[in-house]
Coordinates of C-alpha atoms in Angstrom, one line a residue:
S648 CA -83.1 91.7 26.6
V649 CA -80.0 90.5 28.2
S650 CA -79.9 87.1 29.9
A651 CA -77.2 85.7 32.1
F652 CA -76.3 83.4 34.9
L653 CA -73.4 82.8 37.1
L654 CA -71.3 79.8 37.1
N655 CA -70.4 78.2 40.5
R656 CA -67.3 76.7 39.7
S657 CA -67.2 73.8 42.2
S658 CA -70.8 72.5 41.5
D659 CA -70.6 73.4 37.6
L660 CA -67.2 71.6 37.3
A661 CA -68.9 68.5 39.1
M662 CA -71.6 68.2 36.3
K663 CA -71.1 65.2 33.9
E664 CA -71.6 67.8 31.0
V665 CA -72.0 71.4 30.6
M666 CA -73.3 73.3 27.4
I667 CA -73.3 77.0 27.1
L668 CA -75.2 78.8 24.1
V669 CA -73.6 81.9 23.1
N670 CA -75.5 84.1 20.7
G671 CA -75.1 87.6 19.3
H672 CA -72.3 90.1 18.9
H673 CA -72.9 91.5 22.5
K674 CA -71.7 88.1 24.0
A675 CA -68.4 88.2 21.8
R676 CA -66.2 89.5 24.7
A677 CA -67.4 86.6 27.1
L678 CA -66.9 84.1 24.3
K679 CA -63.2 85.4 23.6
A680 CA -62.7 85.2 27.4
A681 CA -64.1 81.5 27.8
I682 CA -62.0 80.3 25.0
E683 CA -58.8 82.3 24.6
G684 CA -58.5 84.1 28.3
A685 CA -56.9 82.7 31.4
V686 CA -59.3 81.0 33.9
S687 CA -60.5 84.0 36.0
H688 CA -63.0 85.0 38.4
E689 CA -63.8 88.0 36.4
W690 CA -65.0 86.0 33.5
T691 CA -66.8 82.9 35.2
I692 CA -67.5 81.3 31.8
S693 CA -63.7 80.7 31.7
A694 CA -64.0 77.9 34.1
L695 CA -65.4 75.8 31.4
Q696 CA -61.8 75.4 30.0
Q697 CA -61.2 72.8 33.1
H698 CA -64.2 70.8 32.3
Q699 CA -63.9 67.5 30.7
H700 CA -67.2 67.7 28.9
G701 CA -67.7 71.4 28.4
I702 CA -69.5 72.3 25.4
I703 CA -69.9 75.9 23.9
V704 CA -72.3 76.3 20.9
A705 CA -72.0 79.9 19.3
D706 CA -73.5 81.8 16.5
E707 CA -71.4 83.7 13.9
A708 CA -71.9 87.0 15.4
A709 CA -70.6 85.8 18.9
T710 CA -67.3 84.7 17.3
D711 CA -66.7 88.3 16.1
E712 CA -63.7 88.8 18.7
L713 CA -61.8 85.6 18.4
K714 CA -58.6 85.4 17.0
H715 CA -59.0 84.2 13.2
G716 CA -56.7 81.1 14.0
T717 CA -59.2 80.2 16.9
Y718 CA -62.0 80.6 14.9
K719 CA -60.7 78.5 11.8
Y720 CA -59.5 75.8 14.2
F721 CA -62.9 75.2 15.7
K722 CA -64.8 75.6 12.4
D723 CA -62.4 73.1 11.0
I724 CA -62.7 70.5 13.6
E725 CA -66.5 70.8 13.8
K726 CA -67.1 71.0 10.0
E727 CA -68.9 67.6 10.1
N728 CA -71.5 69.1 12.7
L729 CA -72.0 72.4 10.9
L730 CA -75.2 73.0 8.9

């Protein structure tokens, strides 16, 4: 099954913290847009780039479309928190 929700930029950016879970290869394009793309109405998840305390938790399959350098960077800075 596919589950999704819409981000309302003004109200979501006003939250103290926002955490988004991204799992599965079918979400890889959305994760790429969120992290590597420009902030856009086409990918509302990209608004998280403007949030001071935005957190994305993703499994390996969801990272399939990220550039290798992006993947390596985030994996390195979070190595203490990974299992």
